[in-house]
PDB file of C-alpha atoms in Angstrom:
ATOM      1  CA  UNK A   1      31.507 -93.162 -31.553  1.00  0.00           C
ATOM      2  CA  UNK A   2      33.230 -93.759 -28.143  1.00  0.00           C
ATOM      3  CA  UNK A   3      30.491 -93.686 -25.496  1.00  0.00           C
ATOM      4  CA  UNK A   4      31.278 -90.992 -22.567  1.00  0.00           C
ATOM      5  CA  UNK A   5      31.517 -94.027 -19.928  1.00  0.00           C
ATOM      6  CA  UNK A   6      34.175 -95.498 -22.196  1.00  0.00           C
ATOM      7  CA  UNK A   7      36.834 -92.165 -21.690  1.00  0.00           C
ATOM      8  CA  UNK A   8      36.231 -92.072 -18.184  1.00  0.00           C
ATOM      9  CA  UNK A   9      37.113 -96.059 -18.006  1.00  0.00           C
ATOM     10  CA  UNK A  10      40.164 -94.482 -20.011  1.00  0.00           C
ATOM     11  CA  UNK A  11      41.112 -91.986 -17.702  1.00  0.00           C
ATOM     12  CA  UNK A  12      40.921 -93.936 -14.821  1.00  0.00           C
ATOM     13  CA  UNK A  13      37.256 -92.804 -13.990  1.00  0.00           C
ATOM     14  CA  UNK A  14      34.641 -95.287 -13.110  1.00  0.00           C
ATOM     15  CA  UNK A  15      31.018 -94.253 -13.263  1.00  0.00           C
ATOM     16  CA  UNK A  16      30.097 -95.012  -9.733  1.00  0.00           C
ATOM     17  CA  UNK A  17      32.935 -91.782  -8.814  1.00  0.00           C
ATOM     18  CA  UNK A  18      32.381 -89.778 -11.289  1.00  0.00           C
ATOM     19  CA  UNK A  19      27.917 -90.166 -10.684  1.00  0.00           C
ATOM     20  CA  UNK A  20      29.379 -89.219  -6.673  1.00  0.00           C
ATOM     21  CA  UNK A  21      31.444 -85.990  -7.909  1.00  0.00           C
ATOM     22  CA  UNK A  22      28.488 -84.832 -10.555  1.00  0.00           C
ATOM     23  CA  UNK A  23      26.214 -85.648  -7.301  1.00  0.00           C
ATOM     24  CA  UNK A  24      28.168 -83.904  -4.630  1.00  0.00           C
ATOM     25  CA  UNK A  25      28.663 -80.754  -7.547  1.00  0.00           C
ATOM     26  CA  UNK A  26      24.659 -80.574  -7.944  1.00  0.00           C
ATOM     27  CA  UNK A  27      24.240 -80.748  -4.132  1.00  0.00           C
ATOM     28  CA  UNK A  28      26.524 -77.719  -3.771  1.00  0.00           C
ATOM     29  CA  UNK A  29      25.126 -75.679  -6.253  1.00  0.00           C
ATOM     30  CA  UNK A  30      21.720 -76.588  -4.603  1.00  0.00           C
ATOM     31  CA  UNK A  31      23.134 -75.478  -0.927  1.00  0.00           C
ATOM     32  CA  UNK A  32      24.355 -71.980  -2.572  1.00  0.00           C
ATOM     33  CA  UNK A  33      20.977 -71.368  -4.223  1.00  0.00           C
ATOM     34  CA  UNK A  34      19.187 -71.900  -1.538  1.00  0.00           C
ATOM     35  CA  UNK A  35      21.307 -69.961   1.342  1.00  0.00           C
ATOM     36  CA  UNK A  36      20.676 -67.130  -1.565  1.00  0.00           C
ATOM     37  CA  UNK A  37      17.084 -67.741  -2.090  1.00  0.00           C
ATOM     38  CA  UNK A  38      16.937 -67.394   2.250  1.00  0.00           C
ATOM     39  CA  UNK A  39      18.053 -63.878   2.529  1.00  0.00           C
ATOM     40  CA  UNK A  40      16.261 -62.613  -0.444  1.00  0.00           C
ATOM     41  CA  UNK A  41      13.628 -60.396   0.392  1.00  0.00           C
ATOM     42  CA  UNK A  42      10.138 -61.207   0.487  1.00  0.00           C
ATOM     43  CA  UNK A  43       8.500 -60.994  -3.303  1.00  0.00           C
ATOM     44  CA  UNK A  44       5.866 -59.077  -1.026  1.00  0.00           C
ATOM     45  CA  UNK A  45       7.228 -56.610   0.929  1.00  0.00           C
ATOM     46  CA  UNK A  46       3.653 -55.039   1.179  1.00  0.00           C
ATOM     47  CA  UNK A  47       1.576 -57.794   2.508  1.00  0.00           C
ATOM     48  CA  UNK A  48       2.299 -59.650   6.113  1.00  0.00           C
ATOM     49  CA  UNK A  49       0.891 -62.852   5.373  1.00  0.00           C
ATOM     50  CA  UNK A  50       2.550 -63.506   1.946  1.00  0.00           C
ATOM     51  CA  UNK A  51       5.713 -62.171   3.751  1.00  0.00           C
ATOM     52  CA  UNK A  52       5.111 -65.109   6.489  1.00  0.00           C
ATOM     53  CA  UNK A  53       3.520 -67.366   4.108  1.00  0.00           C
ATOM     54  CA  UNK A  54       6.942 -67.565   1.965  1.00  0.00           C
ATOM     55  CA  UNK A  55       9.595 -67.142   5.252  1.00  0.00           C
ATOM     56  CA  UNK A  56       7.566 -69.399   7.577  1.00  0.00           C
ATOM     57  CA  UNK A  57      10.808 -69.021   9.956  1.00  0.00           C
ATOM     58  CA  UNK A  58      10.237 -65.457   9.807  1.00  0.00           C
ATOM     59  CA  UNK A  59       6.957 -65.705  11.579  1.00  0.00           C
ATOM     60  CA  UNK A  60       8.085 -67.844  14.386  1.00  0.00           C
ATOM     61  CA  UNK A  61      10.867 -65.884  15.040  1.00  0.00           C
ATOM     62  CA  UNK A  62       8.820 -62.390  14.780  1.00  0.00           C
ATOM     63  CA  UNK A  63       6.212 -64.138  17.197  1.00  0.00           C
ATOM     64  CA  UNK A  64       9.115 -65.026  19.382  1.00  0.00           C
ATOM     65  CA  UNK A  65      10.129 -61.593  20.030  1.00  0.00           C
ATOM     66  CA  UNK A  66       6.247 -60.581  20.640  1.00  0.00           C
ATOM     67  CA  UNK A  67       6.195 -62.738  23.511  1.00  0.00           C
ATOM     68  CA  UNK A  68       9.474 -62.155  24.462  1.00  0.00           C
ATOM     69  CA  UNK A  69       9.467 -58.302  24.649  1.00  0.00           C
ATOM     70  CA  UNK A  70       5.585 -57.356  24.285  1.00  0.00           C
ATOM     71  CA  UNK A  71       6.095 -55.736  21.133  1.00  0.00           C
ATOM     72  CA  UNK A  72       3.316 -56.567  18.678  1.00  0.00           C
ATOM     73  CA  UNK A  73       4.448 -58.327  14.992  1.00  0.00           C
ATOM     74  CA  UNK A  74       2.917 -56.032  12.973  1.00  0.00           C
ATOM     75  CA  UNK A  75       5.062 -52.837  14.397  1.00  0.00           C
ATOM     76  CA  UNK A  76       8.310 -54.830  14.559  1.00  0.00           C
ATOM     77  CA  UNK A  77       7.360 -55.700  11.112  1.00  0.00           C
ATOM     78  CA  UNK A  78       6.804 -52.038   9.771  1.00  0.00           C
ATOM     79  CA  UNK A  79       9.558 -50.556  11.564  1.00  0.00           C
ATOM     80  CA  UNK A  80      12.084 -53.457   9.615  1.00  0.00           C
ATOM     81  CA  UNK A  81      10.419 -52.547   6.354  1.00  0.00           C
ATOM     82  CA  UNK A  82      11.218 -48.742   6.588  1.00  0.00           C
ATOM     83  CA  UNK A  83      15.053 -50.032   7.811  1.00  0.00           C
ATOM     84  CA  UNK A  84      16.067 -51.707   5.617  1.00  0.00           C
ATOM     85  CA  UNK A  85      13.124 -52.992   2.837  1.00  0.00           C
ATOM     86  CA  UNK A  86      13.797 -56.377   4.479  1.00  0.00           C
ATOM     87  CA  UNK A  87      17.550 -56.618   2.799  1.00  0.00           C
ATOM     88  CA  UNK A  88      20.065 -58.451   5.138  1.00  0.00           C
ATOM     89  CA  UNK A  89      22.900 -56.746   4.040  1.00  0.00           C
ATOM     90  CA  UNK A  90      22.071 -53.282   4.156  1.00  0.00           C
ATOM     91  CA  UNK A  91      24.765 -50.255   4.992  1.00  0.00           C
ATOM     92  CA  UNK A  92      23.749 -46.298   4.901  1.00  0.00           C
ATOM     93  CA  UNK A  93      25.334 -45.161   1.294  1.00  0.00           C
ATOM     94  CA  UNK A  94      29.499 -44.379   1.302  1.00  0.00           C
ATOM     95  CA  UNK A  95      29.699 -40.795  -0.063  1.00  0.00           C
ATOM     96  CA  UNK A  96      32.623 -40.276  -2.165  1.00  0.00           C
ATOM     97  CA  UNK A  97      35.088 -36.976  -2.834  1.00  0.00           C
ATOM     98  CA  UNK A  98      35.784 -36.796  -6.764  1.00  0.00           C
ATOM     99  CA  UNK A  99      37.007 -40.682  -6.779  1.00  0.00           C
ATOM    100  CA  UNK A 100      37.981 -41.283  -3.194  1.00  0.00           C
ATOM    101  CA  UNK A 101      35.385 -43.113  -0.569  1.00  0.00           C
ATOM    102  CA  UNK A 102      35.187 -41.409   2.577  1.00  0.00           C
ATOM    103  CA  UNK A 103      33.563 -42.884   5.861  1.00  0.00           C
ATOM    104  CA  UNK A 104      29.670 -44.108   5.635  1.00  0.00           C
ATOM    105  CA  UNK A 105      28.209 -41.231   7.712  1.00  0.00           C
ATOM    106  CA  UNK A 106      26.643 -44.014  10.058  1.00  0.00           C
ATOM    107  CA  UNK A 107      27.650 -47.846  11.498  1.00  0.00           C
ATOM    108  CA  UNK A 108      23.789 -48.952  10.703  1.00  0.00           C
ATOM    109  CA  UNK A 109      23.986 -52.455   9.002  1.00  0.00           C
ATOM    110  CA  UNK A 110      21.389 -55.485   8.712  1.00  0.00           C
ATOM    111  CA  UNK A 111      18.128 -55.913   8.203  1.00  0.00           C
ATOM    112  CA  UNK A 112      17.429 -53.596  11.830  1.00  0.00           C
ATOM    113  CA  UNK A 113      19.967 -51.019  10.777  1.00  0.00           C
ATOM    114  CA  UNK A 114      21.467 -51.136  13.938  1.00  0.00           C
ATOM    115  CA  UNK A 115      24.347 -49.259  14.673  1.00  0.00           C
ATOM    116  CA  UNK A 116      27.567 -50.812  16.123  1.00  0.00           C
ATOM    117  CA  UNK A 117      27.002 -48.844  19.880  1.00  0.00           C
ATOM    118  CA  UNK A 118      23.491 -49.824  20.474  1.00  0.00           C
ATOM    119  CA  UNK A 119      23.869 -53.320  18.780  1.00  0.00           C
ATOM    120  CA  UNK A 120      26.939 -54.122  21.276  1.00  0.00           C
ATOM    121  CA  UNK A 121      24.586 -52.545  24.492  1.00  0.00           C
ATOM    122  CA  UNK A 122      22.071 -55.074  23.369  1.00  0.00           C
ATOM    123  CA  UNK A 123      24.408 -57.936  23.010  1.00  0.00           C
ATOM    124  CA  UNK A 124      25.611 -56.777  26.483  1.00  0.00           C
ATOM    125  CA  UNK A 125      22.158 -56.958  28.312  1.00  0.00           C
ATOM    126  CA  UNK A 126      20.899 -59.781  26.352  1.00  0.00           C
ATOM    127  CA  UNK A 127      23.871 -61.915  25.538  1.00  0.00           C
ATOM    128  CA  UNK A 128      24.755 -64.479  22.787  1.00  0.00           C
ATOM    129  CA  UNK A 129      28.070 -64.888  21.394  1.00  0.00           C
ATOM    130  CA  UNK A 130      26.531 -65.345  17.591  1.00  0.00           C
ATOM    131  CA  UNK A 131      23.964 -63.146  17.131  1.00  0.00           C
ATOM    132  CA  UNK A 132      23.938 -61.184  13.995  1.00  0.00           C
ATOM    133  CA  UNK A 133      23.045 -58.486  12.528  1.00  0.00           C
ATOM    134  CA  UNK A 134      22.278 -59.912   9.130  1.00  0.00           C
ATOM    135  CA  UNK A 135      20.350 -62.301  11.080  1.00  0.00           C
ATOM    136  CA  UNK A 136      16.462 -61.953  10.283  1.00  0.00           C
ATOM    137  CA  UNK A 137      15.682 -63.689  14.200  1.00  0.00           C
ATOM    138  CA  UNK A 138      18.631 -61.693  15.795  1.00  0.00           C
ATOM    139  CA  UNK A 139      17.463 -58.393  14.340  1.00  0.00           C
ATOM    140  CA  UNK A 140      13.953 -58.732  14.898  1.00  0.00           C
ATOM    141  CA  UNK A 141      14.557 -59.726  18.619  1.00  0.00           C
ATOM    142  CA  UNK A 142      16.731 -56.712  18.765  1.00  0.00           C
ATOM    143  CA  UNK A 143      13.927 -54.867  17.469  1.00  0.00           C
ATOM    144  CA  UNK A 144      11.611 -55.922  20.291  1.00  0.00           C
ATOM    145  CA  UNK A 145      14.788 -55.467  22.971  1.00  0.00           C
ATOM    146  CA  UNK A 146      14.956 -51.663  21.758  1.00  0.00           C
ATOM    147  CA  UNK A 147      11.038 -50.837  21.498  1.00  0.00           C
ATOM    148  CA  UNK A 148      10.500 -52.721  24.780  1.00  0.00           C
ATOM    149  CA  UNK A 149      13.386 -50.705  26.489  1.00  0.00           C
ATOM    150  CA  UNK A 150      11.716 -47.599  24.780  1.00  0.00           C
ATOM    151  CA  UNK A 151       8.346 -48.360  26.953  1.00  0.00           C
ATOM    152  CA  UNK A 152      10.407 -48.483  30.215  1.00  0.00           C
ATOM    153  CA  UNK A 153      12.380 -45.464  29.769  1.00  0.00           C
ATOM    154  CA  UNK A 154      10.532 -43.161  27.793  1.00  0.00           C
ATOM    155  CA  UNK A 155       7.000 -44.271  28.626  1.00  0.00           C
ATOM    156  CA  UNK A 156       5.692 -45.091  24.978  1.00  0.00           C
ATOM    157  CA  UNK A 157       3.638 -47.493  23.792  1.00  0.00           C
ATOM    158  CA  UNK A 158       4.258 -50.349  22.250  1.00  0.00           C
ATOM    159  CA  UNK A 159       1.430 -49.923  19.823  1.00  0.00           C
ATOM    160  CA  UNK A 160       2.136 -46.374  18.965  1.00  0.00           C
ATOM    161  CA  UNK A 161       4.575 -47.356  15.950  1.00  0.00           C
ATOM    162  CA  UNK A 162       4.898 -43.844  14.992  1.00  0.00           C
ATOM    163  CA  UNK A 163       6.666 -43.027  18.207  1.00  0.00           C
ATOM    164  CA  UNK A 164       8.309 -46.006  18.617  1.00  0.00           C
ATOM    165  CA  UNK A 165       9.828 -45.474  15.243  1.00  0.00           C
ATOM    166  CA  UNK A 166      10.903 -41.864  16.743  1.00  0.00           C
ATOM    167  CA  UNK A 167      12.870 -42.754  19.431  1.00  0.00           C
ATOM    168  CA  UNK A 168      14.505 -45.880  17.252  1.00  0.00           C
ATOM    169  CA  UNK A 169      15.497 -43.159  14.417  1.00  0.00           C
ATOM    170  CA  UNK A 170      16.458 -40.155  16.901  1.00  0.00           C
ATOM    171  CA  UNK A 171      17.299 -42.420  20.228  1.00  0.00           C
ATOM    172  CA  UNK A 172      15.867 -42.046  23.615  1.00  0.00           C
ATOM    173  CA  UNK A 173      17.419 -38.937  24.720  1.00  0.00           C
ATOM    174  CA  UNK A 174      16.551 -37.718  20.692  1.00  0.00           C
ATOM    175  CA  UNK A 175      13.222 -38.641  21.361  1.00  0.00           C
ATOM    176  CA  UNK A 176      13.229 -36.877  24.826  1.00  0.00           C
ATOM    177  CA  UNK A 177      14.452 -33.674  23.426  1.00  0.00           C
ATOM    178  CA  UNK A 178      11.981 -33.557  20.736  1.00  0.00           C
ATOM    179  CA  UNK A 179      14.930 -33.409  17.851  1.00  0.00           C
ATOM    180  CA  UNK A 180      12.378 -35.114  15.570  1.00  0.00           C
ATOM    181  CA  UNK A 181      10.458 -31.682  15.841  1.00  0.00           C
ATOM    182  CA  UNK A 182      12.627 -29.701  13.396  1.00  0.00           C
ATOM    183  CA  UNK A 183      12.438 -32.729  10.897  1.00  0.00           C
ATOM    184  CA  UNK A 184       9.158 -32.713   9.191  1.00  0.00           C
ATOM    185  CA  UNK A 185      10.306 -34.994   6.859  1.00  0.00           C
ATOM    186  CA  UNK A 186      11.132 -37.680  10.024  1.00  0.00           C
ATOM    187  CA  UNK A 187       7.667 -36.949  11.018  1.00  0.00           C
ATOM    188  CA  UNK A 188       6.140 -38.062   7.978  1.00  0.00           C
ATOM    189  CA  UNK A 189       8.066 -40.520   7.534  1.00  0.00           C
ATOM    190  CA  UNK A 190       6.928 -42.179  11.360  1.00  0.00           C
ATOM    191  CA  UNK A 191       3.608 -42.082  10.318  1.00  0.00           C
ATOM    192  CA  UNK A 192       4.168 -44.119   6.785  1.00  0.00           C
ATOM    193  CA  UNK A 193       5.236 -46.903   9.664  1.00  0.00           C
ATOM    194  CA  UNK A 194       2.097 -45.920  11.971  1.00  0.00           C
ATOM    195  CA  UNK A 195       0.076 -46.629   8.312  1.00  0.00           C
ATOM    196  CA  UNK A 196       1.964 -49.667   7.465  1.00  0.00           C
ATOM    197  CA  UNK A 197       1.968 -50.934  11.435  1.00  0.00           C
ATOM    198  CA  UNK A 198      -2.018 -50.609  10.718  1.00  0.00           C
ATOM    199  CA  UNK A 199      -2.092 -52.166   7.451  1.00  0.00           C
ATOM    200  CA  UNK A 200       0.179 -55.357   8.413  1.00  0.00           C
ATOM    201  CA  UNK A 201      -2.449 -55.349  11.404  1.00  0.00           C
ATOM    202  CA  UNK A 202      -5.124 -56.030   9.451  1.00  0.00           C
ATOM    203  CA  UNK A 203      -3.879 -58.784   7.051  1.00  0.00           C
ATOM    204  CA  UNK A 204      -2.126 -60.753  10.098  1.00  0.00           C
ATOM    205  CA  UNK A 205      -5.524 -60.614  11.259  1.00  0.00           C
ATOM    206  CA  UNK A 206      -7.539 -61.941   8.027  1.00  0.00           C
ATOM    207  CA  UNK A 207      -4.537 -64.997   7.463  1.00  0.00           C
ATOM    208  CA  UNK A 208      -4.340 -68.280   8.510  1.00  0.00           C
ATOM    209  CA  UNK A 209      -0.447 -69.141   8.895  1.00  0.00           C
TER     210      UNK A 209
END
């Protein structure tokens, strides 16, 4: 039996290149695993301190945007999860007529579900050439930019979740109007996120991270 080192001697191979292509192959694979691995969500989504204990970047980042805009983890947190289940890639369902797709009713993408307006008006005010929306630190700041901007215009807390979660859903002037009135489904809905606000609360609380 010829031995495998022998055919690449053969073919002009010689181990040292071809261990250095196998290497460089395994390293790739590695670096495309683990860039999908990174925007998988959490095998949690119910708990804040597994969440933080497997995305340690997630943390910093979410405790960033606390002290940059005031807003407190846990809401930021709960109003993510009911988003966009912490998926990065996430766009509002394309309807379709017999076999022909038709516009997505809404621009909402990312793990924020911003929409292409209000994402460009914080851009705008905020700056940063390469933020981005699929972006768990970009979203989550722009999470705290809209709550905190919330606070100054409309007056709301920024540990009321529920209302917070209101204004983000209907928008300021939404909010103002009271649109969210006629929706009792949106209403219950705000206060699953005032429930989960309280219940990410109290595990950030009880964990060391």
């Amino acid at each position: 039996m010829i031995p495998i080192s022998a055919l690449f001697l053969r073919k002009g191979f010689s181990k040292n290149s071809h261990i250095k292509k196998l290497g460089g192959l395994i390293l790739l694979i590695s670096l495309l695993l683990t860039g999908c691995s990174s925007t998988a969500p959490p095998s949690d989504r119910h708990n804040l301190c597994s969440i933080f204990r497997e995305k340690p970047s997630w943390y910093k980042a979410a405790k960033k945007s606390q002290k940059k805009w005031g807003t407190p983890v846990q809401v930021q947190m709960a109003i993510m999860y009911q988003e966009s289940s912490f998926r990065h890639n996430v766009r509002p369902p394309r309807p379709y007529f017999l076999f022909i797709p038709l516009p997505r009713k809404s621009s909402a993408y990312g793990y924020a579900q911003a929409q292409d307006g209000t994402w460009q008006e914080y851009l705008d005010e905020t700056g940063g050439w390469f933020k981005s929306r699929d972006d768990f630190a970009d979203a989550i700041d722009f999470i705290g930019w809209y709550t905190n901007k919330v606070r100054r215009v409309n007056g709301v807390s920024l540990w009321r979740a529920d209302q917070l979660y209101l204004n983000y859903h209907e928008g300021m002037g939404g909010y103002r109007r009271g649109s969210y009135k006629s929706k009792p489904w949106l209403m219950n809905t705000a206060r699953r996120v005032k429930s989960r606000a309280s219940n990410y609360g109290e595990q950030l609380r009880r964990c060391k991270l």
